[in-house]
Coordinates of C-alpha atoms (C1' of nucleotides) in Angstrom, one line a residue:
Chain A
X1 CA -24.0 -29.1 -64.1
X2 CA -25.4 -32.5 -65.4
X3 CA -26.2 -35.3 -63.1
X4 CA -23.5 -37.4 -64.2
X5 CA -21.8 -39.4 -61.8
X6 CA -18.7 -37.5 -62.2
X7 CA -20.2 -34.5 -61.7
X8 CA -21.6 -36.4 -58.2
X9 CA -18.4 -37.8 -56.8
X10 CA -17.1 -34.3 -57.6
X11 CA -20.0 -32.9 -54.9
X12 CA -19.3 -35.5 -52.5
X13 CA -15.7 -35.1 -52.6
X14 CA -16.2 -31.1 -51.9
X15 CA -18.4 -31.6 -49.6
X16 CA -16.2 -34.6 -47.8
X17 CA -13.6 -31.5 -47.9
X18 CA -15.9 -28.5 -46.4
X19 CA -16.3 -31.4 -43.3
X20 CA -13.4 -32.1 -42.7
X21 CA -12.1 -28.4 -42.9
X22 CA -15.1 -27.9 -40.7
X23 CA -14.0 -30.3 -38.1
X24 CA -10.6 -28.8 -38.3
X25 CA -11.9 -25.4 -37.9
X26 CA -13.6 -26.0 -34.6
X27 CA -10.7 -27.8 -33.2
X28 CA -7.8 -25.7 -33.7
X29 CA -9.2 -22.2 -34.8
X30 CA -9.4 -20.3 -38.6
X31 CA -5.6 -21.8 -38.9
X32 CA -6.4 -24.4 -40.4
X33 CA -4.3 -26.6 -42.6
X34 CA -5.1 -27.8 -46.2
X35 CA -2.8 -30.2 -46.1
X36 CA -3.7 -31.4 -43.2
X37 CA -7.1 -31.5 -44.5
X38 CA -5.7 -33.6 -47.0
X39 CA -4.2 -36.0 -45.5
X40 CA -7.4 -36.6 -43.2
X41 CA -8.7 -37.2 -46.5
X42 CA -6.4 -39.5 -47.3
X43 CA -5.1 -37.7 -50.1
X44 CA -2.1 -36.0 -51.3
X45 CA -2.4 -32.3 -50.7
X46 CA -2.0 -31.3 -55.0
X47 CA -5.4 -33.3 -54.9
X48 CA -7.2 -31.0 -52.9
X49 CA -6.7 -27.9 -55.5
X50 CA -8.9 -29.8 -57.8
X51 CA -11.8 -28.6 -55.5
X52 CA -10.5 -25.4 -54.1
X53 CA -8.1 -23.0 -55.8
X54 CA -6.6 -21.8 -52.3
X55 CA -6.7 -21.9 -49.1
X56 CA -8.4 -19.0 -49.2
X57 CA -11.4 -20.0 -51.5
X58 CA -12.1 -23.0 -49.0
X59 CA -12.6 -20.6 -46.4
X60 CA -14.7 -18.7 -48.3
X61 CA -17.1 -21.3 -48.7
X62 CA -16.6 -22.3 -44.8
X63 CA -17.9 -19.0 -44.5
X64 CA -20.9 -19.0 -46.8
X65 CA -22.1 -22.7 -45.6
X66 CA -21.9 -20.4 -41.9
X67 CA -23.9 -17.7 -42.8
X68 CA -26.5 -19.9 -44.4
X69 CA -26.3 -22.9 -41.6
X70 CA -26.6 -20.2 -38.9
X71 CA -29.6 -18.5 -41.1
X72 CA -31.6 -21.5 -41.2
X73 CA -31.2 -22.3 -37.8
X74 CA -32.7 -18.5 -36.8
X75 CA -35.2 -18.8 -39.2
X76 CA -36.3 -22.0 -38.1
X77 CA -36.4 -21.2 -34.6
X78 CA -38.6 -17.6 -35.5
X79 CA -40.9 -19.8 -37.6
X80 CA -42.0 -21.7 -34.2
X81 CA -43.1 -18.5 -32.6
X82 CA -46.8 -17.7 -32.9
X83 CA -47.1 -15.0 -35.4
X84 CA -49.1 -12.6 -32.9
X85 CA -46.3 -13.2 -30.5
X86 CA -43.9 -10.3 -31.3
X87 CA -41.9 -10.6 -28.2
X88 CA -41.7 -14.5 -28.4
X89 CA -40.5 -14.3 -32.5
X90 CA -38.0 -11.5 -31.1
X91 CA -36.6 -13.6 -28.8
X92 CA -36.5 -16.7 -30.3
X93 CA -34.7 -14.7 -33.4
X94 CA -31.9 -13.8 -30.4
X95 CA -31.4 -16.9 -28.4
X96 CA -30.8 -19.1 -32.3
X97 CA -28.1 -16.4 -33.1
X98 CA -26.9 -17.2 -29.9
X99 CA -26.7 -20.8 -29.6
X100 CA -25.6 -21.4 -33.0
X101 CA -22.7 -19.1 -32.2
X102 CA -21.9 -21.0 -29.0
X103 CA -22.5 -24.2 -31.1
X104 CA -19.9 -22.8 -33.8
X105 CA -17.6 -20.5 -32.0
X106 CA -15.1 -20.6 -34.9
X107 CA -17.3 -20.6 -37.6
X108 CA -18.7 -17.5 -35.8
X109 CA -15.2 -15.9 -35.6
X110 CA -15.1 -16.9 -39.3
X111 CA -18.3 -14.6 -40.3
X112 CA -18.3 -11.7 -37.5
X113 CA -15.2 -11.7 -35.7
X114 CA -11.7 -10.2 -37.0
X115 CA -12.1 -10.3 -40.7
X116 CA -8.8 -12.2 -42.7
X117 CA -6.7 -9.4 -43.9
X118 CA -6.5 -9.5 -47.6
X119 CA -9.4 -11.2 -48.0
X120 CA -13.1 -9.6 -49.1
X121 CA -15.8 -10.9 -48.9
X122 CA -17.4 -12.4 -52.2
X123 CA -20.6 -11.2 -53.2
X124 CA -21.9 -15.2 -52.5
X125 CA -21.8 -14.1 -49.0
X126 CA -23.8 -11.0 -48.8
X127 CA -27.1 -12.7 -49.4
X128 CA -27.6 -15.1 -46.6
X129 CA -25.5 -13.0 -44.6
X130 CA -28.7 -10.7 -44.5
X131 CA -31.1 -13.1 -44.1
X132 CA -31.3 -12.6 -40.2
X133 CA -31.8 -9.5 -40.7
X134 CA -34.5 -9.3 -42.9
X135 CA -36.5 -11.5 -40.8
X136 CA -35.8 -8.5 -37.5
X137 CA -37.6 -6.1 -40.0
X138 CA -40.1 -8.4 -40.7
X139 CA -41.0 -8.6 -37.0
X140 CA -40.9 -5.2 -37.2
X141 CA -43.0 -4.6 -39.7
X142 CA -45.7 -7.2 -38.9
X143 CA -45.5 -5.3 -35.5
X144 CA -45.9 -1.3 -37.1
X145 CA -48.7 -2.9 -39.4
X146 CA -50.7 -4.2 -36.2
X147 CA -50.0 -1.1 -35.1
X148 CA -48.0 -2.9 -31.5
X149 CA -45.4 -1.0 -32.2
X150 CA -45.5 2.5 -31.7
X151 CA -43.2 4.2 -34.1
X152 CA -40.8 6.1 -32.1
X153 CA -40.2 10.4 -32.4
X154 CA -36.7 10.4 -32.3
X155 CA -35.1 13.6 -33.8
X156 CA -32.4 11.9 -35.7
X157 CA -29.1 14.2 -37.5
X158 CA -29.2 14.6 -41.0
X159 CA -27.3 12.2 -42.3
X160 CA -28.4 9.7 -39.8
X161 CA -32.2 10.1 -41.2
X162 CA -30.6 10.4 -44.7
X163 CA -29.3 7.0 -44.5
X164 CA -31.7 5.2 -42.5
X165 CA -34.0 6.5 -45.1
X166 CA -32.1 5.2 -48.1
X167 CA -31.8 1.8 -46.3
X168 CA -35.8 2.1 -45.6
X169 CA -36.0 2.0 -49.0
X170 CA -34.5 -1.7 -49.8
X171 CA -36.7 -4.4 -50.5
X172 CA -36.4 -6.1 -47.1
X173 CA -36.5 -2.6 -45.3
X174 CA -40.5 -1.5 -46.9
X175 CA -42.9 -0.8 -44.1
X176 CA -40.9 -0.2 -41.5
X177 CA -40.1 3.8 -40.7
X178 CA -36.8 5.4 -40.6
X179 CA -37.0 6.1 -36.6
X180 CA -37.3 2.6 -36.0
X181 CA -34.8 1.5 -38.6
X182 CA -32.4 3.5 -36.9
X183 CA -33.3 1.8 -33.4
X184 CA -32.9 -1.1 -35.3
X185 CA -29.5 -0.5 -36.2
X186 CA -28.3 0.4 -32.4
X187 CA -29.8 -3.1 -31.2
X188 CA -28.0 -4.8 -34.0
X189 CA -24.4 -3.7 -33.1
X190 CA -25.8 -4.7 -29.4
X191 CA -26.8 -8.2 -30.4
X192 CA -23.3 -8.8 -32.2
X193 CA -21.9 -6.8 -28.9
X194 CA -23.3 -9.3 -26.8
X195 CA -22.5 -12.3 -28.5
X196 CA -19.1 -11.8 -29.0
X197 CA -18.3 -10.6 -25.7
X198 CA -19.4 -13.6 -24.2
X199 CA -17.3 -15.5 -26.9
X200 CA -14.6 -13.9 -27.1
X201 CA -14.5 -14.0 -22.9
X202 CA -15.2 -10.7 -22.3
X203 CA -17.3 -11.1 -20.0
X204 CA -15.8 -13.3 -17.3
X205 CA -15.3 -12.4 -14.0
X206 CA -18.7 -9.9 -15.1
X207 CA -20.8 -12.4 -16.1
X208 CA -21.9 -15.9 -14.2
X209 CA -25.0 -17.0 -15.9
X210 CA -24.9 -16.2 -19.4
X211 CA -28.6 -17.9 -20.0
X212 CA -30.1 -15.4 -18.0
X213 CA -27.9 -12.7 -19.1
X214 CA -28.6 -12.7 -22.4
X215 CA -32.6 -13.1 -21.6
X216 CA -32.0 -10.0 -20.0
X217 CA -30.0 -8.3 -22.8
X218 CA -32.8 -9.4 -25.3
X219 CA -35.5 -8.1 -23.7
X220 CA -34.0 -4.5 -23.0
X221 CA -33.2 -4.2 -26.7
X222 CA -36.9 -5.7 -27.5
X223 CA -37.9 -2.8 -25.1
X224 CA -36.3 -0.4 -27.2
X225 CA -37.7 -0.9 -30.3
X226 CA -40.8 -1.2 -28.9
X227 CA -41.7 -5.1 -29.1
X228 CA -43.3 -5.8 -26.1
X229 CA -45.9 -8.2 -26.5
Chain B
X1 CA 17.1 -3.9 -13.9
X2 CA 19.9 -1.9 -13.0
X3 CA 20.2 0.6 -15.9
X4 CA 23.7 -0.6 -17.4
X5 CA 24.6 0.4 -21.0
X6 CA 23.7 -3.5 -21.4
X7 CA 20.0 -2.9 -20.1
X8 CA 19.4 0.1 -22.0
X9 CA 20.8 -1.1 -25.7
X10 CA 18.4 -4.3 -24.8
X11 CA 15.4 -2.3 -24.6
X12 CA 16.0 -0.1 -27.5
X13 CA 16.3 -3.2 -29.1
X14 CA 12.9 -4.5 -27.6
X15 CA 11.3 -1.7 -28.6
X16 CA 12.8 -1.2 -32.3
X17 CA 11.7 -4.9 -32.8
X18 CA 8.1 -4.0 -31.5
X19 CA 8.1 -0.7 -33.7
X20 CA 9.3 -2.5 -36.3
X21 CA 6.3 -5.8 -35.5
X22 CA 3.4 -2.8 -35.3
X23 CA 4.4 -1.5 -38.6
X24 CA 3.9 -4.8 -40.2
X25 CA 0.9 -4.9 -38.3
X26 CA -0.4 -2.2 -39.7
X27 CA 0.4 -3.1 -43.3
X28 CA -0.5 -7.0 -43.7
X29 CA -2.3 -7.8 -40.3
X30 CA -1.8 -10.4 -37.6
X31 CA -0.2 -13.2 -39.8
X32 CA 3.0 -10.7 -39.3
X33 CA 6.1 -13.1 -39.8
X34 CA 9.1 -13.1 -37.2
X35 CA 11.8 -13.6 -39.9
X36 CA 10.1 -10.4 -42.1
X37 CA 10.5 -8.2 -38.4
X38 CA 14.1 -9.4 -38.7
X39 CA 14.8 -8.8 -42.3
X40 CA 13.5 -5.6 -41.1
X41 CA 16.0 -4.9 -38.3
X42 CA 18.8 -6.4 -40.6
X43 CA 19.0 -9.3 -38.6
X44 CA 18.7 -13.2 -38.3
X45 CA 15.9 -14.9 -37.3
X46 CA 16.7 -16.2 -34.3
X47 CA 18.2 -13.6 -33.0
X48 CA 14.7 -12.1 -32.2
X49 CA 14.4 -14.9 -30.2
X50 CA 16.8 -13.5 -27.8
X51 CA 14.2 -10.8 -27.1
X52 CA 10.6 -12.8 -27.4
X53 CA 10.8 -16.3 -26.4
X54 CA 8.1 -16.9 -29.7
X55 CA 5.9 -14.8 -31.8
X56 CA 3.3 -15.0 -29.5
X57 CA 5.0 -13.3 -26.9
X58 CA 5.5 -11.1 -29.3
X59 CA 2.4 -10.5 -29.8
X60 CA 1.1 -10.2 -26.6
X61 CA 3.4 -7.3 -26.0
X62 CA 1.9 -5.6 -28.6
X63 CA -1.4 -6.1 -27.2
X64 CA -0.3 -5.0 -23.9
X65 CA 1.1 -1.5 -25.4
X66 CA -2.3 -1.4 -27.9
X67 CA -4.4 -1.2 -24.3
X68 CA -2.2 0.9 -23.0
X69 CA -1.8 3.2 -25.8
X70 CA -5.6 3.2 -26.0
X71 CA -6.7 3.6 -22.3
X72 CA -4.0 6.4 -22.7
X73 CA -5.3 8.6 -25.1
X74 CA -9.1 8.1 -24.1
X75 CA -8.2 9.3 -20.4
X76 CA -6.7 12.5 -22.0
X77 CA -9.6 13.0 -24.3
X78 CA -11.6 12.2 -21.1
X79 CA -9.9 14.8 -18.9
X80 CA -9.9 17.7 -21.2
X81 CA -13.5 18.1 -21.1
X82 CA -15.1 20.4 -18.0
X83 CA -15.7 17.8 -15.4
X84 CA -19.3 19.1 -14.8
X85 CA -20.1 18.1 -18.0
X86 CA -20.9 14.6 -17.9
X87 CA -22.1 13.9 -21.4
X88 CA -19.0 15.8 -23.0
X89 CA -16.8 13.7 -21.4
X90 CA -18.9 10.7 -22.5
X91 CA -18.4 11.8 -25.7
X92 CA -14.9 12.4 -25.5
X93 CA -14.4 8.8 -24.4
X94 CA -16.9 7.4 -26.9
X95 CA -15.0 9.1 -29.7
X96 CA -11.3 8.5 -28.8
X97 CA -11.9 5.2 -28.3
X98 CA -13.3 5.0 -31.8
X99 CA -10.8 7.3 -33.0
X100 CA -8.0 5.2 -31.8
X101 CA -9.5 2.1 -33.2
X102 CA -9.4 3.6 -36.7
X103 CA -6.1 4.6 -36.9
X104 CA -5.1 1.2 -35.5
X105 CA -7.3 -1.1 -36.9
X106 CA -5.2 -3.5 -36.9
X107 CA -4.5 -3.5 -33.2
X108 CA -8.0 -3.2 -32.5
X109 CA -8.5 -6.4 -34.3
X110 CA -5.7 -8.2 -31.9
X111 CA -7.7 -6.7 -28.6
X112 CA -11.1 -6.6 -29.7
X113 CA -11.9 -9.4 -32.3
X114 CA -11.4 -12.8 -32.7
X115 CA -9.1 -14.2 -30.4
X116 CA -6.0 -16.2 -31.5
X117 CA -6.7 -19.7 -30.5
X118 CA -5.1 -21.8 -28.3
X119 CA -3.9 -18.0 -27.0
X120 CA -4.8 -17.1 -23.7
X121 CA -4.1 -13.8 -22.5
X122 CA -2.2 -13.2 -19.7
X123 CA -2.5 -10.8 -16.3
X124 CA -0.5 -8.3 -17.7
X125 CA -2.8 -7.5 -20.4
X126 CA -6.2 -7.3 -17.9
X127 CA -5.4 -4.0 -15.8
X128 CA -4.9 -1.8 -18.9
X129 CA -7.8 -3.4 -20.4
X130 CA -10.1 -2.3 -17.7
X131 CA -8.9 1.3 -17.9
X132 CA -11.7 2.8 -20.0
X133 CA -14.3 0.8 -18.2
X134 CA -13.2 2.2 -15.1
X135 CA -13.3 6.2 -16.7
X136 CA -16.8 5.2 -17.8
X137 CA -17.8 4.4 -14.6
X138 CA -16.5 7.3 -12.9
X139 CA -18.3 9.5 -15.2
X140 CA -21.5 7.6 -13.5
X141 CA -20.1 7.7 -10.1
X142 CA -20.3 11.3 -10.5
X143 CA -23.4 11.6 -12.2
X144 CA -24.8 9.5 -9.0
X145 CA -23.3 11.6 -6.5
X146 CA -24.2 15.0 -8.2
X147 CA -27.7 13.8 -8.6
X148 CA -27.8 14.7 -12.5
X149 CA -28.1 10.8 -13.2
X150 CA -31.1 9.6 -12.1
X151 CA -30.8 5.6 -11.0
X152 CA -32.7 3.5 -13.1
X153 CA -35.7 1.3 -11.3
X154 CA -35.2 -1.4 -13.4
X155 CA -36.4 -4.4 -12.7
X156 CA -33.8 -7.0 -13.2
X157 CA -33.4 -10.7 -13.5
X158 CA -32.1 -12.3 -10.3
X159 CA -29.3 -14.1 -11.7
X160 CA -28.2 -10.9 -13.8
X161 CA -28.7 -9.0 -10.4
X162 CA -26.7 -10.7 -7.8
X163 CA -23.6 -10.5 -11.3
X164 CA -24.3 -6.9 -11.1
X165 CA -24.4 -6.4 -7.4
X166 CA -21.0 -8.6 -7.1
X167 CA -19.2 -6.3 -9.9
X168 CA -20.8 -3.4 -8.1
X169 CA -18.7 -4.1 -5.0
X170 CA -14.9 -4.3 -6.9
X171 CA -13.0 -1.4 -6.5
X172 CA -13.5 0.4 -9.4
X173 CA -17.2 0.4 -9.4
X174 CA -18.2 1.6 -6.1
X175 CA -20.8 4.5 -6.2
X176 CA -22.3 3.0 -8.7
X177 CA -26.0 2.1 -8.4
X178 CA -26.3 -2.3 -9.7
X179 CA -29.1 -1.1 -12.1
X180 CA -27.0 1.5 -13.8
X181 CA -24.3 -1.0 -14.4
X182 CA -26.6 -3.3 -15.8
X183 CA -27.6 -0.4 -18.1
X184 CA -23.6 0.0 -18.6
X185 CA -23.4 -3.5 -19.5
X186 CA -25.7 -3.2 -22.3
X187 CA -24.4 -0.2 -23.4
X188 CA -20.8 -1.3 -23.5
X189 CA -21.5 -4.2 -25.0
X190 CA -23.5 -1.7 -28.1
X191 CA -19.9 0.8 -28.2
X192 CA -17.9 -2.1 -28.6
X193 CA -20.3 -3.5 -31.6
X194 CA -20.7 0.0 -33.2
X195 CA -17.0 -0.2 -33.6
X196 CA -16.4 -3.5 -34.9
X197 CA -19.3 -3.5 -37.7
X198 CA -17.3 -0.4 -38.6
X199 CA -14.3 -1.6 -38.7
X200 CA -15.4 -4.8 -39.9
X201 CA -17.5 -3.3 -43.0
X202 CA -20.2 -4.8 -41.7
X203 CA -22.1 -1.3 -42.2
X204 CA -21.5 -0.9 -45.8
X205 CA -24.4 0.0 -48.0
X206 CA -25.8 1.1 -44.6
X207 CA -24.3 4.0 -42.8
X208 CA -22.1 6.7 -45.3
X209 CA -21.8 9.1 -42.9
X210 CA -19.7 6.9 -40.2
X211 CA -19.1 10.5 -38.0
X212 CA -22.6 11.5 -37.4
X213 CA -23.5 7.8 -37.3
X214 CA -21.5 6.9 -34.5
X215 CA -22.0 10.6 -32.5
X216 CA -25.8 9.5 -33.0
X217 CA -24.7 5.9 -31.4
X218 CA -23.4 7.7 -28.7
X219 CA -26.0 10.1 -27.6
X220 CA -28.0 7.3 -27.8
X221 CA -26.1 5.6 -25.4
X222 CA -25.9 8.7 -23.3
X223 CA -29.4 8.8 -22.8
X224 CA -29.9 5.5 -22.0
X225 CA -27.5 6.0 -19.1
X226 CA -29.3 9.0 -18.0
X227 CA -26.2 11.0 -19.0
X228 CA -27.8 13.9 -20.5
X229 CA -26.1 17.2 -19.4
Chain C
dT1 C1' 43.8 -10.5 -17.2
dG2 C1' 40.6 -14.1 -17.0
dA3 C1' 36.0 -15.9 -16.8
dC4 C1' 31.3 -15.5 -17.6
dG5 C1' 27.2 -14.1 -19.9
dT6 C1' 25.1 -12.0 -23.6
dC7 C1' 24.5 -11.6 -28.4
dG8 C1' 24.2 -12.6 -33.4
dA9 C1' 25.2 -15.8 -37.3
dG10 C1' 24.3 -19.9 -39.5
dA11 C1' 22.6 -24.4 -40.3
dG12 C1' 18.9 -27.2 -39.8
dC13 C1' 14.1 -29.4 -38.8
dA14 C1' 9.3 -29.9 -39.6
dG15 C1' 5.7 -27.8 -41.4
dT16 C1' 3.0 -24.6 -44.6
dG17 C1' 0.6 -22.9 -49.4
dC18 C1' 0.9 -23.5 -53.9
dT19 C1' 2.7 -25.0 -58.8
dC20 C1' 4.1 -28.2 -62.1
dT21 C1' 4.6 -32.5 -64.5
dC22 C1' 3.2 -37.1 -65.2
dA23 C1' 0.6 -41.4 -65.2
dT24 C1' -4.1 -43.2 -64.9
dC25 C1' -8.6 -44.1 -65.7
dG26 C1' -13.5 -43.1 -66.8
dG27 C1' -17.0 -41.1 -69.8
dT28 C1' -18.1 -39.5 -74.5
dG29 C1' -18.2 -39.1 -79.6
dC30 C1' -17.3 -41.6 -83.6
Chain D
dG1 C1' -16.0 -51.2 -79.8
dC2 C1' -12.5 -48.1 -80.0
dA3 C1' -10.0 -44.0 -79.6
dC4 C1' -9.6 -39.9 -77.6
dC5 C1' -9.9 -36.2 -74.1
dG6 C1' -10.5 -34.4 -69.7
dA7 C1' -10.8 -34.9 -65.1
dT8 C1' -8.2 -36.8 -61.2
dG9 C1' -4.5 -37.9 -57.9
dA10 C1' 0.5 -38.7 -57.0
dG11 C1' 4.9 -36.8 -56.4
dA12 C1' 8.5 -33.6 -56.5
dG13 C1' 9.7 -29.1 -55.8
dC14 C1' 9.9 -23.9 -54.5
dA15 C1' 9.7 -20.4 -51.2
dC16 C1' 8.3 -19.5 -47.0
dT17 C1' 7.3 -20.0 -41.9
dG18 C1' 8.3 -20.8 -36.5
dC19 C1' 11.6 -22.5 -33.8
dT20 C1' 16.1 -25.0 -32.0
dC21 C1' 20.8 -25.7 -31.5
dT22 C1' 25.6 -24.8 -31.9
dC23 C1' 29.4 -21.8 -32.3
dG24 C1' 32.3 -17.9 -32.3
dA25 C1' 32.7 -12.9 -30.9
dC26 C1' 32.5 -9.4 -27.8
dG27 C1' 31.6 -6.6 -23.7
dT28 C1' 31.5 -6.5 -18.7
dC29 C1' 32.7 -7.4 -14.2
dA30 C1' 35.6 -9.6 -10.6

DNA sequence: TGACGTCGAGAGCAGTGCTCTCATCGGTGC
DNA sequence: GCACCGATGAGAGCACTGCTCTCGACGTCA
């Protein structure tokens, strides 16, 4: 806890680690070696246990420097987007996903792809793992309080409104109605759809130009939930 | 070839080593070990190698049979609903492929999620792959020519539109309007992410009620595809 | 019957994750 | 200033992996 230099050379040597593992990772996929981590290190591979119990907890925190790196980036890039401009914040919320998950296909693997079997999530995840979320409902909400969004009818089942009700209730979920949570959560799976089709190559022999293909995609979703301006 | 006693006790064995590989599947996911299947089948290791050249092989046959098995039992589901009845056998393939992917998560992970890296599929894997797309655009093809799906006038993008217009023309897809496969687009890309957050427990805390969730998802779908009776 | 080809066993190689023990060396309390 | 303690890295070792190679056995076909 203390700023002692131990306690620094310990945070630089982690971190040293996390790069390394990271460079690894995007070269040769989630099968990544410790040892060979170690030995890029230029240390023996017992050494690297001082900093990560397993294999498994180095991964982990792979996985929550993803979730947070890709976070910023989204939040960032919505930041830059006049408030006013619903479409524009929408959009620009989209096309960061995106090109942080072109930008770190593995890492993206890592967080929403095929999860490690044997392996849940930590609770240290969960929270920036939302964070892109929460800013979608915020656009949302700026949108139903400005009254540019016109809260949608739908007749939802039961349980369906039960849910999207309960969820309506969470902290990052106030303001914005149950109808257009639930529109919400269809363009969600879409956006991940999307993404990891082209990824995951999918799409080829479909698809030609992504760019424009994923502009496209964007706006029909932003269409649905009503963001049009 | 020829169907010798010699032929036939090699594909039993084949196929008792690929039970045998599906089972472990099931039970500890894709990190299955070679030597493990052959403790299984009371044999040395490298005698599987007499059947799979590596454990990739390996695997890719079990990806082949997981398309297969999949694109079988969504075309029954498909054909034992009333052919006039386009959005019950949209429903029937919406749901067995979700069904299917539930009781073989596992599988669904080796098809649908993150790919192995440095793995490449092969031909063999592509036509069963394409089987369910091809069902789901029949169900439009008919839609189109009974005039109960009305084709969308959407305006589209002209990169995404020349794409569309090219798939339009493969065999499969003829009959089919480019607009409405740009809608199919969209809306495979949203089946395929329903599943996977599912799967993935990415909809924990959010959805309880996974049935009426995803038979919401669908209709949703439906609709947006003008499949509506 | 003889030859060939298939098959399984066994040993072995290089690599993995992880554990344990042992020396070293730096920071802290007296 | 000194002694101690805890953090650190090295090294050996265990059980496991994918995969290769050699060798003997055995069935099949000419």
């Amino acid at each position: 806890m203390a700023d002692t230099p131990r306690a620094r050379a310990r945070a630089e040597t982690t971190e040293q680690i996390k790069q390394i593992a990271r460079r690894h990772l995007a070269a040769e996929g989630p099968n990544l070696s410790l040892r060979a981590v170690a030995r890029d290190l230029g240390v023996v591979s017992s050494a690297v246990y001082r900093y990560f119990a397993s294999r498994d907890e180095l991964l982990t925190a792979l996985i929550v420097d993803g979730y947070t790196s890709m976070a910023d980036r989204v939040e960032v890039a919505e930041a830059a987007a006049p408030r006013r401009d619903l479409l524009g914040r929408w959009l620009a919320l989209g096309n960061a996903m995106r090109d942080w998950s072109l930008a770190n296909r593995h890492e993206y693997g890592l967080l929403y792809g095929t999860p490690v079997p044997g392996y849940a999530a930590p609770q240290t995840t969960i929270e920036p793992a939302t964070r892109p979320v929460q800013l979608a409902m915020a656009i949302l909400r700026d949108g139903v309080e400005r009254d540019v969004i016109e809260v949608p009818k739908d007749r939802l089942p039961g349980p369906v409104r039960a849910d999207v009700e309960r969820v309506g209730a969470a902290p990052g979920f106030a303001g914005v109605p149950p109808t257009l949570i639930a529109r919400a959560f269809s363009v969600w799976a879409q956006l991940f759809g999307t993404i990891s089709f082209e990824l995951f190559g999918r799409l080829t022999n479909g698809v030609t130009d992504y760019d424009a293909y994923f502009d496209h995609q964007l706006r029909v979703m932003a269409r649905y939930l009503g963001v049009v301006r």
